[in-house]
Coordinates of N, CA and C in Angstrom, one line a residue:
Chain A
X1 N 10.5 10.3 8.9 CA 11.6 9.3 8.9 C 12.4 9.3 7.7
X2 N 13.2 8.5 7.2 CA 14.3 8.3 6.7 C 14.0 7.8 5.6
X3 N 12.6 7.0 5.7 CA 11.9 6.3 4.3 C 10.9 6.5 4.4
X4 N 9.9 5.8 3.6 CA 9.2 5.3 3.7 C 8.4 4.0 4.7
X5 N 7.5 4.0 5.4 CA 7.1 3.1 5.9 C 6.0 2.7 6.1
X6 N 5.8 1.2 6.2 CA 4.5 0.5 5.9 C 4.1 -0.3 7.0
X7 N 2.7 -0.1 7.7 CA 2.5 -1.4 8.6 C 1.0 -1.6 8.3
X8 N 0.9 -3.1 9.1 CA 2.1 -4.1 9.5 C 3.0 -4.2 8.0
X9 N 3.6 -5.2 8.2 CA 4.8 -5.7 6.9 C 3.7 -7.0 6.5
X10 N 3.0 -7.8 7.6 CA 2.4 -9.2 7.0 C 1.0 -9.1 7.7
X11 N 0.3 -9.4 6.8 CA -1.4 -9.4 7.8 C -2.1 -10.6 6.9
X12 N -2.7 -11.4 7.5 CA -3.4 -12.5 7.3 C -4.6 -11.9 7.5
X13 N -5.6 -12.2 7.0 CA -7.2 -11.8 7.2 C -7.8 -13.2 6.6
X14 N -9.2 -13.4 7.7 CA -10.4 -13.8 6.9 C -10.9 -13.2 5.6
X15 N -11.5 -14.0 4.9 CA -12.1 -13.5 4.1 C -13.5 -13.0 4.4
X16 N -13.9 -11.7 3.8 CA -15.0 -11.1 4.6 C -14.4 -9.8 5.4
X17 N -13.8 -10.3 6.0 CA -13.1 -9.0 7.4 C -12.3 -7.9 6.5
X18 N -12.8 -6.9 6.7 CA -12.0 -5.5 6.4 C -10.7 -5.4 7.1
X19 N -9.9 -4.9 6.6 CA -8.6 -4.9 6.8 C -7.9 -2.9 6.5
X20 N -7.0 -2.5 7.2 CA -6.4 -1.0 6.7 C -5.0 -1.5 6.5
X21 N -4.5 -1.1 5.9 CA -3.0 -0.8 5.6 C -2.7 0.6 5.3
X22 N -1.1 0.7 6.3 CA -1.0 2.1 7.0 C 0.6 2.6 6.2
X23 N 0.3 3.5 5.8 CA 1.3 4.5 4.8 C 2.2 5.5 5.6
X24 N 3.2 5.7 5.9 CA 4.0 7.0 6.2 C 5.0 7.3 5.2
X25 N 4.7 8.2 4.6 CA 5.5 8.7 3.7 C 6.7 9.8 4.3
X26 N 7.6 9.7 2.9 CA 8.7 10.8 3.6 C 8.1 12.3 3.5
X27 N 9.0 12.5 5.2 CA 8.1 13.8 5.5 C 8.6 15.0 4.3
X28 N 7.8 16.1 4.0 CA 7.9 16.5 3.3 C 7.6 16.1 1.6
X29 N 7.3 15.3 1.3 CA 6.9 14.7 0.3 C 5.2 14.3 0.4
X30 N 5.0 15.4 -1.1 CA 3.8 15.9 -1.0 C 2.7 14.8 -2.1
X31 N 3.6 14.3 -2.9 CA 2.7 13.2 -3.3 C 3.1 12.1 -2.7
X32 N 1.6 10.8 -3.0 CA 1.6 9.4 -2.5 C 0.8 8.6 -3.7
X33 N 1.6 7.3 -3.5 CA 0.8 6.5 -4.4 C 0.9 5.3 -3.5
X34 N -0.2 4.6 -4.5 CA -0.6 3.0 -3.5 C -0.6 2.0 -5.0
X35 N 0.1 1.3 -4.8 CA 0.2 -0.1 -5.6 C -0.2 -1.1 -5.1
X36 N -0.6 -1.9 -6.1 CA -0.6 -3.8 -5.2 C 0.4 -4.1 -6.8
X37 N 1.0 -5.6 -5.6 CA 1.9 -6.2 -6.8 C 1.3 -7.7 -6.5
X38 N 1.1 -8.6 -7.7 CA 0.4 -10.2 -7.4 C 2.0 -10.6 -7.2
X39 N 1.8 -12.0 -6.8 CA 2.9 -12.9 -7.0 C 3.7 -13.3 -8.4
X40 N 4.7 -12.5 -8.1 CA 5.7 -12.3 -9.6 C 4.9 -11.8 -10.5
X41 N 4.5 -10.4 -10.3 CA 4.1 -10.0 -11.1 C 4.6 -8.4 -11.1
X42 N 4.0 -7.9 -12.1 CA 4.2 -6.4 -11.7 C 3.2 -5.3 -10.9
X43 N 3.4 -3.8 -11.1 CA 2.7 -3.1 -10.6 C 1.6 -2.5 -10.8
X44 N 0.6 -3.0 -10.2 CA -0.9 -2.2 -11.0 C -1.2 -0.9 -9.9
X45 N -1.2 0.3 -10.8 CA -1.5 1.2 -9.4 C -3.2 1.2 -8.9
X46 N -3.2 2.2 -7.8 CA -4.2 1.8 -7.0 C -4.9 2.9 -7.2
X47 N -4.0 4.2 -6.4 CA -4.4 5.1 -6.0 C -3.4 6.4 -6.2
X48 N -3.8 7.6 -5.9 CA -2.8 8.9 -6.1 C -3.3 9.9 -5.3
X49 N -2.3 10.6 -4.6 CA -2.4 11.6 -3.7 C -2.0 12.8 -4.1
X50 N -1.9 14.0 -4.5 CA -1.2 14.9 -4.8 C -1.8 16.5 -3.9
X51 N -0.6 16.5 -2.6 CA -1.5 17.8 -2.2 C -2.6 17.6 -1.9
X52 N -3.1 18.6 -1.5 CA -4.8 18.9 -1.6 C -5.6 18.5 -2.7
X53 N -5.2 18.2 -3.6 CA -6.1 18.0 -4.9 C -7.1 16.5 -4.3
X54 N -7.9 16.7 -5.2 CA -8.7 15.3 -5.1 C -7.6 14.2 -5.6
X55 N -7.5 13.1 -5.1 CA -7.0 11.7 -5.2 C -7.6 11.7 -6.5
X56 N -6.7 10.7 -7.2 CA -6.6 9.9 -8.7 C -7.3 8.7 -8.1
X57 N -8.5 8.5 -8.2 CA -9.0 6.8 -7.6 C -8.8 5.7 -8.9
X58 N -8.5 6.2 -9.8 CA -8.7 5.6 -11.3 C -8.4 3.9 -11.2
X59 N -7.4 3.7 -10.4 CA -6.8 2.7 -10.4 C -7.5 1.8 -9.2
X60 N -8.5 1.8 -8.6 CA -9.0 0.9 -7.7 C -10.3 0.2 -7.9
X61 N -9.6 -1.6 -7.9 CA -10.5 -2.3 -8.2 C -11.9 -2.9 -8.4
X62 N -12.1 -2.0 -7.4 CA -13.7 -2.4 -6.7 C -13.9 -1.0 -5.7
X63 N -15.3 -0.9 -5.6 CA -15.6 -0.4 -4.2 C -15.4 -0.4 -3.2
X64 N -14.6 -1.7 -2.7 CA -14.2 -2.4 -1.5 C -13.4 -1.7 -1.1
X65 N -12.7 -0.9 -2.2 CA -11.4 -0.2 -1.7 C -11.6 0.9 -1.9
X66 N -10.7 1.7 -0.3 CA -10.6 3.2 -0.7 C -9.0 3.7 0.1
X67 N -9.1 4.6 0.1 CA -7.7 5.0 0.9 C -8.1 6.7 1.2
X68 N -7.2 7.2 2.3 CA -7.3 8.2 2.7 C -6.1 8.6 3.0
X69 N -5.5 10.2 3.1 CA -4.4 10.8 3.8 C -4.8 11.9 4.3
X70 N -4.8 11.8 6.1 CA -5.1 12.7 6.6 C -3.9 14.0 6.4
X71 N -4.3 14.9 6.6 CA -3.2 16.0 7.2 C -1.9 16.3 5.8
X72 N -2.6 15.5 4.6 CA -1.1 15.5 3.8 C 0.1 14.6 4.0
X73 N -0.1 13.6 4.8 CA 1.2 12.9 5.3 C 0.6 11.6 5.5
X74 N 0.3 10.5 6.6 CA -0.3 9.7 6.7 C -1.2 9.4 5.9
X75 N -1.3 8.0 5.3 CA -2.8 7.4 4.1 C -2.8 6.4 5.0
X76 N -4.0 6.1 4.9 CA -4.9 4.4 5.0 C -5.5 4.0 4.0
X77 N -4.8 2.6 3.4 CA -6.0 1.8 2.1 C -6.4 1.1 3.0
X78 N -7.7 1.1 2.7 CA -8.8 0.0 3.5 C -9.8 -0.4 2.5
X79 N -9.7 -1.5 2.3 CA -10.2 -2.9 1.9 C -11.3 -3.8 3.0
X80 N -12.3 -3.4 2.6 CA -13.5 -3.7 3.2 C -14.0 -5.3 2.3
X81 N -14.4 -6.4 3.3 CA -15.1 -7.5 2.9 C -14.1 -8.5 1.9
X82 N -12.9 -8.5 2.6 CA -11.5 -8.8 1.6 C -12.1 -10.0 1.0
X83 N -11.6 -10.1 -0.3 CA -11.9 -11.6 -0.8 C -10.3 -12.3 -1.0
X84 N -10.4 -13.9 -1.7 CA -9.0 -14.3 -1.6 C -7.9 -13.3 -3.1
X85 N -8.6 -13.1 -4.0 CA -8.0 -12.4 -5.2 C -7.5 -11.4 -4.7
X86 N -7.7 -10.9 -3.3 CA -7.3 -9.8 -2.6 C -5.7 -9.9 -2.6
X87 N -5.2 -11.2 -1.9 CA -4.1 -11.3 -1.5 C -2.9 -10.5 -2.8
X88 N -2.2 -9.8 -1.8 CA -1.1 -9.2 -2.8 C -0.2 -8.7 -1.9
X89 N 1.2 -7.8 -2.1 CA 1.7 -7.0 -1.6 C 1.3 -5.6 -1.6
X90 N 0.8 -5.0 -1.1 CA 0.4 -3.5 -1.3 C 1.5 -2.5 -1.2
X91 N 2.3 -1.9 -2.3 CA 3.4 -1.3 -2.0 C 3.0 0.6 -1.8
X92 N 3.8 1.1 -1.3 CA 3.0 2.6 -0.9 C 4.5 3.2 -1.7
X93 N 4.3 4.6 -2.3 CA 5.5 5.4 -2.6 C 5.4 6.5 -2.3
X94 N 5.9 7.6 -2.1 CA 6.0 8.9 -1.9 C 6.9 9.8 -2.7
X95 N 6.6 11.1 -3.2 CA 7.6 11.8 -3.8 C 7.3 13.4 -3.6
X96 N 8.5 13.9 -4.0 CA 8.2 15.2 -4.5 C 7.5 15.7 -5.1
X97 N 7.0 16.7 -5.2 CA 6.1 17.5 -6.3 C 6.9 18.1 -7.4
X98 N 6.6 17.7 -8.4 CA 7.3 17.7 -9.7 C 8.0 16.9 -10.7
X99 N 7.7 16.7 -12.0 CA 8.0 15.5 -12.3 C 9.2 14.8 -12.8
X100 N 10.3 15.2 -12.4 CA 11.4 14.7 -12.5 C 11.8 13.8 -11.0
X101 N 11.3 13.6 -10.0 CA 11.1 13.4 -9.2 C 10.9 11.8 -8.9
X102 N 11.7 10.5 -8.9 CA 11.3 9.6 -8.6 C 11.1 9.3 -7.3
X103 N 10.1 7.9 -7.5 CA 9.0 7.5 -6.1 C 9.8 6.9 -5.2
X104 N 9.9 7.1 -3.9 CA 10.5 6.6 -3.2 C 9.4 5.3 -2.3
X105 N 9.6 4.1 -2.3 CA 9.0 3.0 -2.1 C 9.1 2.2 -0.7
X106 N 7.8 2.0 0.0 CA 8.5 1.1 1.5 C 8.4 -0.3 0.7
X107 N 8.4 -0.7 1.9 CA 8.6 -2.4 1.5 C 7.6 -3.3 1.5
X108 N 6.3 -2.6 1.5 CA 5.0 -3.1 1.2 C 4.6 -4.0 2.5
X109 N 3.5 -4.2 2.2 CA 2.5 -4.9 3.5 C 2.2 -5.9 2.4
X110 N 2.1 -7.5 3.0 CA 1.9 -8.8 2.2 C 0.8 -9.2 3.2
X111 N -0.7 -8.8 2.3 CA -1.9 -9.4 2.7 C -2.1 -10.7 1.8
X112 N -2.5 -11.4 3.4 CA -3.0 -13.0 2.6 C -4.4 -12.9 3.3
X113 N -5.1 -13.8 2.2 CA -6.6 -13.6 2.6 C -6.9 -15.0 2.9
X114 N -7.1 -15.7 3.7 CA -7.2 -17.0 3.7 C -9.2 -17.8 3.5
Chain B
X1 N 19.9 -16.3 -22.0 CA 19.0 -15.7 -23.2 C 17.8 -15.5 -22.3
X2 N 16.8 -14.7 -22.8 CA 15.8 -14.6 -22.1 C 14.4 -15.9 -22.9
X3 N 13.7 -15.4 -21.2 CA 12.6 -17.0 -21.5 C 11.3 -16.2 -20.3
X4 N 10.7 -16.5 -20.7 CA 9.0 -16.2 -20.3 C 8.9 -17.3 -19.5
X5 N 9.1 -16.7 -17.6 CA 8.9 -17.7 -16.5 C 7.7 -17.2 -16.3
X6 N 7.3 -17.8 -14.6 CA 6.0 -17.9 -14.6 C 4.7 -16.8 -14.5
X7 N 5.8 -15.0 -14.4 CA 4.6 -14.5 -14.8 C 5.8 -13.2 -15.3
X8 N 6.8 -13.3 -15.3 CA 7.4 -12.3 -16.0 C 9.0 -13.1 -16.7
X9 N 9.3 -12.2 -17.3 CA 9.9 -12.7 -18.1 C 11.5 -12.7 -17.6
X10 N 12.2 -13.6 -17.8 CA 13.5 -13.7 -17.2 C 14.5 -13.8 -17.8
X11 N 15.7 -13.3 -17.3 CA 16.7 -13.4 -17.8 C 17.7 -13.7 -17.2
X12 N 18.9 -15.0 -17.9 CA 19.7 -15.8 -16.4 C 21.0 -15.4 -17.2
X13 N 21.9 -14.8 -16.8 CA 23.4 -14.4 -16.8 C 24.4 -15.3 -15.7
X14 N 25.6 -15.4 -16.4 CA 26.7 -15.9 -15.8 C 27.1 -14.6 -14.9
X15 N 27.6 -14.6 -13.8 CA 28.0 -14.2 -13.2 C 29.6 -13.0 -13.6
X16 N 29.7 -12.0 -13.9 CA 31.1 -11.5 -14.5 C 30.4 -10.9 -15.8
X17 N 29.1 -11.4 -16.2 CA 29.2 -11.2 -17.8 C 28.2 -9.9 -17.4
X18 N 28.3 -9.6 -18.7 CA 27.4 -8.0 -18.7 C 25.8 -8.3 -18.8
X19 N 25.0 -7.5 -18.1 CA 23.1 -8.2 -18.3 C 22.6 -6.7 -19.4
X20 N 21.9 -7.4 -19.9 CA 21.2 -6.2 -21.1 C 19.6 -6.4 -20.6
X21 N 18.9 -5.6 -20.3 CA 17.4 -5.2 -20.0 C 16.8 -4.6 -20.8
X22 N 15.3 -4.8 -21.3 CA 15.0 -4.0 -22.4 C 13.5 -4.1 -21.7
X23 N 13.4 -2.7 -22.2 CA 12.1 -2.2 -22.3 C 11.1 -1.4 -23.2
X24 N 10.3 -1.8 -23.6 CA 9.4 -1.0 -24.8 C 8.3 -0.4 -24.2
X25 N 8.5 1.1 -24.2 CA 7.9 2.5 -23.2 C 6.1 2.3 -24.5
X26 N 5.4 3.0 -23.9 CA 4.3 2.5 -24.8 C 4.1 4.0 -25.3
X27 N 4.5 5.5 -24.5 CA 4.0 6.0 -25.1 C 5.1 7.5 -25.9
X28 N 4.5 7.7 -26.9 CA 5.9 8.4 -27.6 C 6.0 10.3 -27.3
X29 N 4.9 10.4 -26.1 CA 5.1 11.7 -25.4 C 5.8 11.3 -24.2
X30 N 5.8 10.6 -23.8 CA 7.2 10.1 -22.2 C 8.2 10.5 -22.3
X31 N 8.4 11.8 -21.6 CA 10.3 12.5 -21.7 C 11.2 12.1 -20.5
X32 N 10.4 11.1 -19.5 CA 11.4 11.3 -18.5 C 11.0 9.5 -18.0
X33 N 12.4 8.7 -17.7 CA 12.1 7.7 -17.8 C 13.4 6.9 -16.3
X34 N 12.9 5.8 -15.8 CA 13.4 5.0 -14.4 C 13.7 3.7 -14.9
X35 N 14.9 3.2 -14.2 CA 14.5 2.0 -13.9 C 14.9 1.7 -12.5
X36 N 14.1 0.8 -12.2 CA 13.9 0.5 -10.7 C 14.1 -0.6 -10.5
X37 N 14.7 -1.4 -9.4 CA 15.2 -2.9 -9.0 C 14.6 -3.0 -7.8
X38 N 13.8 -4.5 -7.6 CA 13.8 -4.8 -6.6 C 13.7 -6.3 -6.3
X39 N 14.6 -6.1 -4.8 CA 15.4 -7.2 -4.3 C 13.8 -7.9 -3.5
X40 N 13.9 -9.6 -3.7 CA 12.6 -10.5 -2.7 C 12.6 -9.3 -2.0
X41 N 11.2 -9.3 -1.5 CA 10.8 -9.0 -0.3 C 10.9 -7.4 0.6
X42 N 11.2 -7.0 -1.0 CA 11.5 -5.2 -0.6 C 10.6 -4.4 -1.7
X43 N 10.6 -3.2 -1.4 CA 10.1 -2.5 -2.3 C 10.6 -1.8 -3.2
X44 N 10.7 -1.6 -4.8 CA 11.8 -0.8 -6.1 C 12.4 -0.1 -5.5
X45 N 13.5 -0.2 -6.0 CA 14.3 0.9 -5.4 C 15.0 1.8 -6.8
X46 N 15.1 3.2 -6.7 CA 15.5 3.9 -7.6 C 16.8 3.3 -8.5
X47 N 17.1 3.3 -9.3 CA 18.4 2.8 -10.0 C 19.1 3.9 -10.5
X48 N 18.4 4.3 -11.9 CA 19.3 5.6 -13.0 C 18.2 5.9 -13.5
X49 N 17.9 7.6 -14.3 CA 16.9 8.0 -14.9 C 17.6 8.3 -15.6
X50 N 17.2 8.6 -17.4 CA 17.3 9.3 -18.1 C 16.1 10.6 -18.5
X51 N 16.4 11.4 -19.0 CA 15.4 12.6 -20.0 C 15.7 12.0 -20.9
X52 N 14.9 12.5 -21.9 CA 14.2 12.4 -23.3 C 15.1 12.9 -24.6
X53 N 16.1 13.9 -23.7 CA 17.5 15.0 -24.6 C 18.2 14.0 -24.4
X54 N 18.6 13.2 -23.8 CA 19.6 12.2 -24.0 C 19.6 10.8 -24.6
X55 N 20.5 10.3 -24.8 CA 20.5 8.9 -25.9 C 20.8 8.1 -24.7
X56 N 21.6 8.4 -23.8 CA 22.4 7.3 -22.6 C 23.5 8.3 -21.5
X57 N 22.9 7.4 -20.6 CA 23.4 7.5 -19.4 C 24.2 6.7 -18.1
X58 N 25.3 7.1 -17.4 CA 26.0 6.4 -17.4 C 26.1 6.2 -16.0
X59 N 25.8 5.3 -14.9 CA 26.3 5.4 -13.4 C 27.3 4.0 -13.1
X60 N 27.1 3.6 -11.9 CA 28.2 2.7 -11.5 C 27.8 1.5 -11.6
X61 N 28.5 0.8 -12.6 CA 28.4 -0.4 -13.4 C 27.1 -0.5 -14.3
X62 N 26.1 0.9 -14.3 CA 24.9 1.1 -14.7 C 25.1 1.8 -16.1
X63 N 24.1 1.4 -17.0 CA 24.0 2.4 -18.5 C 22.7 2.3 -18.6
X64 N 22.2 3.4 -18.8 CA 20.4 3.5 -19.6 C 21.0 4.1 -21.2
X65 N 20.0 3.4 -21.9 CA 20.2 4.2 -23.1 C 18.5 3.9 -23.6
X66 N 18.6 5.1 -24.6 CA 17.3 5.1 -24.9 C 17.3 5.7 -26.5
X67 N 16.2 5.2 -26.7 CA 16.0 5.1 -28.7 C 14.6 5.4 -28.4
X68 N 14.5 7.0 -28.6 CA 12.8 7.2 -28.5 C 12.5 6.9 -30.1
X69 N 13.0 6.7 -31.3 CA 12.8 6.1 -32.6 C 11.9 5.4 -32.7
X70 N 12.1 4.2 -31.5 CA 11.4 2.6 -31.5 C 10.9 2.9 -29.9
X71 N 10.8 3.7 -29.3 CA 10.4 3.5 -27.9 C 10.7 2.7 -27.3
X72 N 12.2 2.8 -27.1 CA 13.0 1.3 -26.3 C 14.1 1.9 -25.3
X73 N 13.8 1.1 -24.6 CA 15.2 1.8 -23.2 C 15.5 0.2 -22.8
X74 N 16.8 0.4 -22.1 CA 17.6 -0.7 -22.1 C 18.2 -0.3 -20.4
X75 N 18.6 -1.4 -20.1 CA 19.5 -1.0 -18.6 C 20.4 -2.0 -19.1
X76 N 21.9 -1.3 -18.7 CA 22.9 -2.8 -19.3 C 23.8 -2.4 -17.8
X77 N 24.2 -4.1 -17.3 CA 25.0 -3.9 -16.3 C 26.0 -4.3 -16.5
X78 N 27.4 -3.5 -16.2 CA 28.4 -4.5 -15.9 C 28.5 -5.4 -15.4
X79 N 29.9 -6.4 -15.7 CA 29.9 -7.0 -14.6 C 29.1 -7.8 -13.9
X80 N 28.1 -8.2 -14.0 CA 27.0 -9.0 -12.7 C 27.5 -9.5 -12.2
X81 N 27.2 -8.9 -10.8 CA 27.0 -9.9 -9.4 C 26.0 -10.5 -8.8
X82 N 25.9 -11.8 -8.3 CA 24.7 -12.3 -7.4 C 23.9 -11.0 -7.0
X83 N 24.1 -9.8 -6.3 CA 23.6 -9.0 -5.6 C 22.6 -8.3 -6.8
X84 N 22.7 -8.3 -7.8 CA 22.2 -8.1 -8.8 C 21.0 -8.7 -9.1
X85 N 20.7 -10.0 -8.6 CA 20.0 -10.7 -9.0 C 18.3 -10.2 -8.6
X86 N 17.8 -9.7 -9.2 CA 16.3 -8.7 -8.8 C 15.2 -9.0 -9.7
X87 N 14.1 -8.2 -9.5 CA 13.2 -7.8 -10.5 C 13.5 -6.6 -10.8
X88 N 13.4 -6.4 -12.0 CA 14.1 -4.7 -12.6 C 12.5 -4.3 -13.9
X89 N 12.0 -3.0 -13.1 CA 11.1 -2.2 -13.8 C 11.4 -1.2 -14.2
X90 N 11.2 -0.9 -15.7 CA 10.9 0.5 -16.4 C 10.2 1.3 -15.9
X91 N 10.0 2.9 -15.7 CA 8.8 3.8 -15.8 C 9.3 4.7 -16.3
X92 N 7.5 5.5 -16.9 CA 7.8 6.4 -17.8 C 6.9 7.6 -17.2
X93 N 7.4 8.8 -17.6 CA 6.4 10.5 -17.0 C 6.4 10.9 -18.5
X94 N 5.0 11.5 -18.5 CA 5.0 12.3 -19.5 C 4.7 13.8 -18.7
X95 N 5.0 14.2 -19.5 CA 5.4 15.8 -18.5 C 3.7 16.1 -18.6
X96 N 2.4 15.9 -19.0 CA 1.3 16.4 -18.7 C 0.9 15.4 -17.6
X97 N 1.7 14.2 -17.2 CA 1.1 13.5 -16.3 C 1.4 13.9 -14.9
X98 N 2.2 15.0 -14.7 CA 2.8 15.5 -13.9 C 3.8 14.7 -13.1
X99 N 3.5 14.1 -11.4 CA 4.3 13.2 -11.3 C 4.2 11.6 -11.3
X100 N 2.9 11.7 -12.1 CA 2.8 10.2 -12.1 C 3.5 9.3 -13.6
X101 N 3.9 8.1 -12.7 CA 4.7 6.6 -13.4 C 4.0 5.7 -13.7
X102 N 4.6 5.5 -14.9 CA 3.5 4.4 -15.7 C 4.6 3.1 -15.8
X103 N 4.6 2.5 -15.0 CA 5.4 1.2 -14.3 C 5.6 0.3 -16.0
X104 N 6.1 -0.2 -16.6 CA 6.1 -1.8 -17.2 C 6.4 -2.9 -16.4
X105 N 6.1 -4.1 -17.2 CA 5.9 -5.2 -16.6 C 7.4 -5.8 -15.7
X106 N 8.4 -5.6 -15.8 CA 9.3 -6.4 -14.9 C 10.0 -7.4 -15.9
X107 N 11.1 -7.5 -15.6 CA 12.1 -8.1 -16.1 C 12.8 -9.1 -15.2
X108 N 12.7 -10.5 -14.5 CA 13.7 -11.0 -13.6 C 15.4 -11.5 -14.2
X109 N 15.5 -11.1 -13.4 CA 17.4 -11.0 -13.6 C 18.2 -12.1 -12.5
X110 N 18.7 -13.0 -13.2 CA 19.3 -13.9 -12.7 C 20.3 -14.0 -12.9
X111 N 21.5 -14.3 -11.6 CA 22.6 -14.6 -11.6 C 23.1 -15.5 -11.4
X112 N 24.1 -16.4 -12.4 CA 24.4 -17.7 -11.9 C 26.1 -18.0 -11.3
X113 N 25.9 -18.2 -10.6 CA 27.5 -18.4 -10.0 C 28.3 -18.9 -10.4

């Protein structure tokens, strides 16, 4: 596609209940990252894709969370046993390989954890 | 003038007048640097980059400049319009980080009519 995109855009969960949030990055675009942002806040990253290489997990909070990209192109973060501190925007980005290369950004999935 | 709202820090402009953004990069190997805007309810969107060989950079109604001296980058806009009114983020690559962005905290930008 044309961007980046993210679904759903809004997901309500129990607390407890595992949840996935679904990444399509632009095609051809060989790295991925996964952000959460709090309420007015900024960006803590999560996660990092690059190629085949093993994922950067550096950035994820707990065990709860992991993420996957099959095939090089599609990721799933999934958030297992959500708690309410969970709630955030999960923003996803995609880029080129190489680092002059900025991230190109969907418009995030807004998990509330009730 | 700027003022520390409720989790980042803001800045409210008259409408017409020029907005100054500043940023202090943390690390003094970062040669390649962003700023990013983003509008409620969307995700950053690319703005202007500079390299590390340059002092400033110039797009439409857009200036980055940058003082790696003090590790400071700035976005200055013309003009402000409402449409302007965003969260605006710095990031920084250090060329061993390959292509990963080391985000700062956000700046809100307000426009008053």
């Amino acid at each position: 596609g044309a961007g980046v995109s993210q679904s759903p855009s809004n997901k309500v969960t129990e607390k407890g209940k595992d949840v996935e949030l679904r990444c399509d990055p632009i095609s051809g675009h060989t790295a991925l990252y996964w952000y959460r942002q709090s309420l007015g806040q900024g960006l803590e990253f999560l996660i990092y894709f690059q190629g085949n290489s093993a994922p950067d997990k550096s950035g994820l909070p707990s065990d709860r969370f992991s993420a996957e990209r099959t095939g090089g192109s599609v990721s799933t973060l999934t958030i297992q046993r959500t708690q309410q501190e969970d709630s955030a925007v999960y923003l996803c980005a995609s880029s080129l390989t190489g680092r002059d290369y900025g991230y190109t950004f969907g418009s995030g999935t807004r998990l509330t954890v009730v | 003038g700027e003022s520390v709202g409720l989790h980042l820090p803001t800045l409210s402009v008259q409408e017409g007048d020029n907005s100054i953004i500043n940023c202090a990069y943390s690390n003094s190997a970062s040669d390649y640097f962003i700023w990013y805007k983003q509008e409620s309810g969307k995700g950053p969107q690319f703005i202007i980059d500079i390299r590390s060989n340059m002092d400033k950079r110039q797009g439409q109604r857009v200036t980055v400049l940058l003082n790696k001296t003090v590790k400071h980058l700035s976005l200055q806009i013309a003009a402000t319009q409402p449409g302007d009114s965003a969260v605006y983020f710095c990031a920084e690559n250090i060329w061993m980080a390959g292509n990963m962005l080391t985000f700062g905290g956000g700046t809100r930008l307000m426009v008053k009519p």
